[in-house]
mmCIF file of C-alpha atoms and ligand atoms in Angstrom:
data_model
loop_
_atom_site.group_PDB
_atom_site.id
_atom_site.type_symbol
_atom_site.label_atom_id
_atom_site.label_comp_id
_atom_site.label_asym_id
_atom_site.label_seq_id
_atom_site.Cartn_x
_atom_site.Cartn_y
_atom_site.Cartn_z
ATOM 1 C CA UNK A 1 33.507 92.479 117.953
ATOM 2 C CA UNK A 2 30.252 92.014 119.670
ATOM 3 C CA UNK A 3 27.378 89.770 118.717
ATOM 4 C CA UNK A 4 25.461 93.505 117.269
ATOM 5 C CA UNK A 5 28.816 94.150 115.255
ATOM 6 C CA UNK A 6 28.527 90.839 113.817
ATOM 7 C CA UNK A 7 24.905 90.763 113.118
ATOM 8 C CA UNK A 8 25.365 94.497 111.825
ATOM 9 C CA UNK A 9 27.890 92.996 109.520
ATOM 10 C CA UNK A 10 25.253 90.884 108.345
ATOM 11 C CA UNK A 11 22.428 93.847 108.302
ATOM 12 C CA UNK A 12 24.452 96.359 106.553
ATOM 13 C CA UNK A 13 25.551 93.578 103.763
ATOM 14 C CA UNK A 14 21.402 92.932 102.973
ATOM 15 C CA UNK A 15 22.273 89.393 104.743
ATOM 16 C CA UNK A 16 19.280 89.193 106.887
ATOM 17 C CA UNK A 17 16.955 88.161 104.405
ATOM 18 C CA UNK A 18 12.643 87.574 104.995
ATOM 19 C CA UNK A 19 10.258 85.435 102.897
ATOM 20 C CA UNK A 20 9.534 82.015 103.012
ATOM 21 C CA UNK A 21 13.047 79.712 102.835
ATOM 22 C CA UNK A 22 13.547 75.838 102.985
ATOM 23 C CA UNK A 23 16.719 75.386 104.997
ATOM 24 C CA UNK A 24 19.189 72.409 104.202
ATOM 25 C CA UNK A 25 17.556 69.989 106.687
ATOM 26 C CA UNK A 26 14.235 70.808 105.459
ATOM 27 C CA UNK A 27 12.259 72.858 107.813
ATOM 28 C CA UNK A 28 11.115 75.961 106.691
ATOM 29 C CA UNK A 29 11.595 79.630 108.113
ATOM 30 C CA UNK A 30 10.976 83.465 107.646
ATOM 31 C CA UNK A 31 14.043 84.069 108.102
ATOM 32 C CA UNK A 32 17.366 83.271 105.958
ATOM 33 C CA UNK A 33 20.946 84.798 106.185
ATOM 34 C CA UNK A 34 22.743 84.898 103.310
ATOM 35 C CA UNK A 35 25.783 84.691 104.332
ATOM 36 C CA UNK A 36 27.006 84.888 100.653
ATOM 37 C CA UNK A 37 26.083 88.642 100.673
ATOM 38 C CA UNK A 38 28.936 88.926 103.776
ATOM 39 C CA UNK A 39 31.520 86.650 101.983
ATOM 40 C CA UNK A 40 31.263 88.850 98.596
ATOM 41 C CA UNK A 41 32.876 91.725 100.486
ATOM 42 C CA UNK A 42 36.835 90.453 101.071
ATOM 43 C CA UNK A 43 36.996 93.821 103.790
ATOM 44 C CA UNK A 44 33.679 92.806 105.638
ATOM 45 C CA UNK A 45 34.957 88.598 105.745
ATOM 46 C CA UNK A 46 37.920 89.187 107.157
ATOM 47 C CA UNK A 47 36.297 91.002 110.221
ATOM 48 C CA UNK A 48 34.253 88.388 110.516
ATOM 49 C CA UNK A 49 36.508 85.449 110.465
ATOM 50 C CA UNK A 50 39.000 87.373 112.708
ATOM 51 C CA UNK A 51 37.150 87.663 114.892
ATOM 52 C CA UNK A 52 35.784 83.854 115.064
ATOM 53 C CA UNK A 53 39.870 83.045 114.851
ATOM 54 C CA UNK A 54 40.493 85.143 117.668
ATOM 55 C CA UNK A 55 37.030 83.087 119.470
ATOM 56 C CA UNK A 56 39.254 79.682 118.700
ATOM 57 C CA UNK A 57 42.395 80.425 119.929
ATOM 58 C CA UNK A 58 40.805 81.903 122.904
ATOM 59 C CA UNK A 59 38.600 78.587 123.438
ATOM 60 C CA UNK A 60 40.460 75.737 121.964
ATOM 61 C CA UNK A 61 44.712 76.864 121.607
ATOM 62 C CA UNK A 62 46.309 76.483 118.832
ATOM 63 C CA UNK A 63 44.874 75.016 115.564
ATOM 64 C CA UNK A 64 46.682 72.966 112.451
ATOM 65 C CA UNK A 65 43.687 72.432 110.530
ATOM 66 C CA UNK A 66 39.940 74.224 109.725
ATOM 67 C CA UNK A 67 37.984 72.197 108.104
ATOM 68 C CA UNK A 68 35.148 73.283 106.503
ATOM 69 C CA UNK A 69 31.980 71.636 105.094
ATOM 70 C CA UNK A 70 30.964 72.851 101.545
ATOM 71 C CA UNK A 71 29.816 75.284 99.615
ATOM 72 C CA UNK A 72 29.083 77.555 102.159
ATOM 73 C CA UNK A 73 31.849 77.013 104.805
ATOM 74 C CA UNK A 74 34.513 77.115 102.162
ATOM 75 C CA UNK A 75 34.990 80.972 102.532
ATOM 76 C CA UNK A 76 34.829 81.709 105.851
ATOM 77 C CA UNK A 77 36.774 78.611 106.647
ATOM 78 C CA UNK A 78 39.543 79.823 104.140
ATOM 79 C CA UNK A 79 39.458 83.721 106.070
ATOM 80 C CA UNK A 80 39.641 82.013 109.529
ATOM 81 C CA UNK A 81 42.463 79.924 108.879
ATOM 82 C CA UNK A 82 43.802 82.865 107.065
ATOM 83 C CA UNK A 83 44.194 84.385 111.214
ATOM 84 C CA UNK A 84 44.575 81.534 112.679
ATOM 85 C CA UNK A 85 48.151 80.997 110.908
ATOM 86 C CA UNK A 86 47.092 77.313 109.792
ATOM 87 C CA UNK A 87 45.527 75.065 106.371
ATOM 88 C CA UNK A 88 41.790 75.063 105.510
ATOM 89 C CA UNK A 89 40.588 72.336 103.581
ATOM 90 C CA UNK A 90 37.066 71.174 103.021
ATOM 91 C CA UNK A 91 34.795 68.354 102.817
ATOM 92 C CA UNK A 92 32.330 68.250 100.134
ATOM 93 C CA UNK A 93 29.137 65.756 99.151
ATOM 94 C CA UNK A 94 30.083 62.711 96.560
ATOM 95 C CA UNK A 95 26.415 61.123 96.397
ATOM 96 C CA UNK A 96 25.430 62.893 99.183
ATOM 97 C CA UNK A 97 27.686 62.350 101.715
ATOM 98 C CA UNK A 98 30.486 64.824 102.887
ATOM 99 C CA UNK A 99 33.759 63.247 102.215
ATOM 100 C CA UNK A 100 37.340 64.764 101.736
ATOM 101 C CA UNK A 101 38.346 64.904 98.250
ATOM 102 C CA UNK A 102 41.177 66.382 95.915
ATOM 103 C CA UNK A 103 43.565 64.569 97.665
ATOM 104 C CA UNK A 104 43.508 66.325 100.771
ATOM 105 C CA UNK A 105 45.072 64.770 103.662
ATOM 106 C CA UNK A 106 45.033 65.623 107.790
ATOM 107 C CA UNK A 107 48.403 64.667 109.364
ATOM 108 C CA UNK A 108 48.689 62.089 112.499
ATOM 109 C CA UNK A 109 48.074 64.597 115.185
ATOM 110 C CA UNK A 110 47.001 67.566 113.488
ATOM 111 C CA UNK A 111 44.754 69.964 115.877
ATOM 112 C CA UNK A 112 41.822 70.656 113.890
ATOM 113 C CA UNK A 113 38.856 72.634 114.380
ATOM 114 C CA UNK A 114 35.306 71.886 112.199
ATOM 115 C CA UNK A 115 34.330 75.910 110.900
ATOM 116 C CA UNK A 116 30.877 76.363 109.668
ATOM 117 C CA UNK A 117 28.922 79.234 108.726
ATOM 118 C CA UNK A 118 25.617 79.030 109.557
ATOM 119 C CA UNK A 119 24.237 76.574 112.309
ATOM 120 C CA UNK A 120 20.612 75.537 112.337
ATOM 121 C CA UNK A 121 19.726 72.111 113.206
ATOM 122 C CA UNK A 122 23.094 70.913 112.964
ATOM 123 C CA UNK A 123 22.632 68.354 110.517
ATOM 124 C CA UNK A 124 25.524 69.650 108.556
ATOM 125 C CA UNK A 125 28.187 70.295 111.471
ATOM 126 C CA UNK A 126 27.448 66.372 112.555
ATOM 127 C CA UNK A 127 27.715 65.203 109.071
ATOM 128 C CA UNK A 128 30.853 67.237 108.429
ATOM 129 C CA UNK A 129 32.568 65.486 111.978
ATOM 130 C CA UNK A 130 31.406 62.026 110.968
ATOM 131 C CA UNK A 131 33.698 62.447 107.986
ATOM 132 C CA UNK A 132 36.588 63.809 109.826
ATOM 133 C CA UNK A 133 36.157 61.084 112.300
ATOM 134 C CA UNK A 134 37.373 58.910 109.722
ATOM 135 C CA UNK A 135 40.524 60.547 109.206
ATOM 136 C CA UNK A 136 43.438 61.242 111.433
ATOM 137 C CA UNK A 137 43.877 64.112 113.189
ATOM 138 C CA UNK A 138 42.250 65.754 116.601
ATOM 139 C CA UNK A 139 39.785 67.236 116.370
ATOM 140 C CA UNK A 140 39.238 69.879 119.196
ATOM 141 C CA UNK A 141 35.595 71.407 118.180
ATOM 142 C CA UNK A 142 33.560 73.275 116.199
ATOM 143 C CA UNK A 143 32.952 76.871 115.340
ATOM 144 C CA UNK A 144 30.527 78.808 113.340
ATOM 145 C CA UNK A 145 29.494 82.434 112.555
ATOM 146 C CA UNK A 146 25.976 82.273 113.478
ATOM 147 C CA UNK A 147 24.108 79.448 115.572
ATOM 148 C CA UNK A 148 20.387 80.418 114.984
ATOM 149 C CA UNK A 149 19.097 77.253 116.822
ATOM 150 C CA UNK A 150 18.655 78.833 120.612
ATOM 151 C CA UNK A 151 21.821 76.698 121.322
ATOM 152 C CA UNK A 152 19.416 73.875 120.838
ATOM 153 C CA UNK A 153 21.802 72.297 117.957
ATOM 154 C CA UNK A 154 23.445 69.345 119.743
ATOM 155 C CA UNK A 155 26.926 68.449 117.726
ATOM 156 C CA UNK A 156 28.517 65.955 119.863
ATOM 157 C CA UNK A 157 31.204 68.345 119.987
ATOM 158 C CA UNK A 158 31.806 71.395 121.856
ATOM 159 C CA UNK A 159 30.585 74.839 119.465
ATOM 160 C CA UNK A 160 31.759 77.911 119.462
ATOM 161 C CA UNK A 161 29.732 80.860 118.023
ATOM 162 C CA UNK A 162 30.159 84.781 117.591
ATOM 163 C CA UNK A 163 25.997 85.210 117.366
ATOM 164 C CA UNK A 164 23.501 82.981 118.752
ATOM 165 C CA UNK A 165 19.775 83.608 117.833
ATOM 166 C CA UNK A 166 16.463 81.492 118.272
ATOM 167 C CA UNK A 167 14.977 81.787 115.103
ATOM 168 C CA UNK A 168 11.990 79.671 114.480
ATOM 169 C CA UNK A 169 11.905 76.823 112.099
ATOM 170 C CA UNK A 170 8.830 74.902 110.805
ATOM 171 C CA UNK A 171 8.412 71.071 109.168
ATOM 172 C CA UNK A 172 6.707 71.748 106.302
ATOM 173 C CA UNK A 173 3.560 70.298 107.718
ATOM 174 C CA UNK A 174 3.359 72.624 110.625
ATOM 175 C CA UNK A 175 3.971 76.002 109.056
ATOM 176 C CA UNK A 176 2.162 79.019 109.889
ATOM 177 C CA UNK A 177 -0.732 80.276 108.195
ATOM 178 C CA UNK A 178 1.191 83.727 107.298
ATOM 179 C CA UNK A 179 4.039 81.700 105.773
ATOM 180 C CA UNK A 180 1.765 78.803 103.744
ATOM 181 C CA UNK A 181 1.137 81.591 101.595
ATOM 182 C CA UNK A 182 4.278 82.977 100.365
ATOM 183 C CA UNK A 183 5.941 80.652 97.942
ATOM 184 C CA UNK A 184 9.119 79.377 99.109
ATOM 185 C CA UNK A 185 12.964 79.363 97.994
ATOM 186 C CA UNK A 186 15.422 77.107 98.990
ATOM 187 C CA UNK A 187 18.796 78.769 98.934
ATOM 188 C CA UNK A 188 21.624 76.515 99.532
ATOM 189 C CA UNK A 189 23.284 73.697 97.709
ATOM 190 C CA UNK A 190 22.263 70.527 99.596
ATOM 191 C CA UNK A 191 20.469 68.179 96.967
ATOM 192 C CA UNK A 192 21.411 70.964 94.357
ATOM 193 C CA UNK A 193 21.001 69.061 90.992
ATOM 194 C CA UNK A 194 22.789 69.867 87.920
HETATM 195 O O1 PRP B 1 22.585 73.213 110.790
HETATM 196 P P1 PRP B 1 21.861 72.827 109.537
HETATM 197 O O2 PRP B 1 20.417 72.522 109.772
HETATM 198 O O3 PRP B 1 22.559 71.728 108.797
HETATM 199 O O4 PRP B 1 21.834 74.118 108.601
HETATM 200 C C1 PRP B 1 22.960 74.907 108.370
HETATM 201 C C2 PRP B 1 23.650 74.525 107.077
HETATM 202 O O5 PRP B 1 22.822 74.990 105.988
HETATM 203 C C3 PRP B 1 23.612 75.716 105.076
HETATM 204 O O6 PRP B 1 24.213 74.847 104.131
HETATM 205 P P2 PRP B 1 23.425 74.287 102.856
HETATM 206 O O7 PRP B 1 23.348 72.807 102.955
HETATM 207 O O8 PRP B 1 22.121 75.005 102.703
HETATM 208 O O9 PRP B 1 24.301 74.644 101.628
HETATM 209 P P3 PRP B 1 25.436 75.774 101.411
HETATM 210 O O10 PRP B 1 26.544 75.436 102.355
HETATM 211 O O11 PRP B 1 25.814 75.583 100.002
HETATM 212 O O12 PRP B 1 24.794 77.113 101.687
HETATM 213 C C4 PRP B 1 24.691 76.332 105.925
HETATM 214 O O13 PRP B 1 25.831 76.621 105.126
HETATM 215 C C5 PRP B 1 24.987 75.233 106.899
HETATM 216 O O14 PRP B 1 25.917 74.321 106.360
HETATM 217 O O1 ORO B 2 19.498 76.230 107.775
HETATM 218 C C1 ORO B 2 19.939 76.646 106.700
HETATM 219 O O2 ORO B 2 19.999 75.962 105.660
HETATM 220 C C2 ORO B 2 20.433 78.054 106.594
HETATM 221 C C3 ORO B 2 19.906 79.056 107.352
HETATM 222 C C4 ORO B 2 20.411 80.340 107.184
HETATM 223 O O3 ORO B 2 19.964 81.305 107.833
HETATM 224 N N1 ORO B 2 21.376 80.584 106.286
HETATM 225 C C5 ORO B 2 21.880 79.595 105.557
HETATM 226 O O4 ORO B 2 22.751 79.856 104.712
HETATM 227 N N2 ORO B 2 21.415 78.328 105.702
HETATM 228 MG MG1 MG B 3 26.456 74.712 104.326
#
């Protein structure tokens, strides 16, 4: 698939959203991708993630383990093992910090590759590697769906992507005028409270 199949995947599930969003590290934008929207349709996810498994093999060999960092990786990190032959687990936040739980385990040795969905700053991708680092395993890179930073998102690990976009992104004291005025939504789960 090329990058316009994936991003029509996106387009023709209503995924490319416009308002005024507050991402997960905090900047704002005009643009969002739901992502969700793609992951509701079972047919749609797996031509995504088959793609992206076919995108890992090709880059990285053969893989053990995707890990995956909650809520939104858990899907397509599930779908990409899914082709990849291999486990997906997934780390999620316990006061904030990603951490493995439910007993999961990585094997001495295990190839594993980091899968995201959706990479912006990539605050999340680093987080999610700084708690695999603590765990056996070797970890071979990352890979995501989308990388809307310009390839400006710096992991400390090599990424792999099947769209990359520059889409702006504002800190919340520099937005523009046209965007002040729209009241905004924050979408994902980081600092979610119950
Ligand atoms: O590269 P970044 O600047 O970290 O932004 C991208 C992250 O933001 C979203 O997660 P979010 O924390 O919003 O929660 P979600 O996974 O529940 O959607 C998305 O799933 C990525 O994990
Ligand atoms: O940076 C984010 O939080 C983010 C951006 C985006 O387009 N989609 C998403 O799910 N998260
Ligand atoms: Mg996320």
């Amino acid at each position: 698939m090329t990058q316009d199949d994936i991003l029509d995947e996106f387009r023709s599930a209503g995924a490319l959203l416009e308002g005024h969003f507050i991402l997960s590290s905090g900047l704002h934008s005009s643009v969002f991708l739901q992502k969700m929207f793609v992951f509701q349709d079972p047919a749609r996810t797996e031509r995504v993630c088959r793609a992206l498994a076919d995108k890992i093999k090709e880059t990285y060999g053969p893989i053990d383990y995707v890990v995956s960092p909650a809520v939104g990786g858990i899907v397509p990190g599930y779908e990409t093992a899914r082709h990849l032959g291999c486990k997906a687990i997934f780390v999620e936040r316990e006061n904030g910090v990603f951490v493995l739980r439910r007993g999961f385990t990585i094997p001495e040795g295990a190839r594993v590759v980091m899968v995201e969905d959706i990479v912006t700053t990539g605050l999340s991708s680093r987080e999610c590697l700084a708690a695999l680092r603590e765990h056996p395993g070797t970890l071979v890179g990352a890979a995501c769906l989308i990388n809307r930073s310009g390839g400006k998102a710096d992991l400390g690990a090599p990424l792999v992507s099947l769209v990359q976009l520059d889409i702006p992104a504002y800190a919340p004291d520099q937005l523009p005028p046209e965007l002040a005025k729209i009241p905004a939504v924050k979408p994902g789960s980081r600092n979610l409270r119950t």
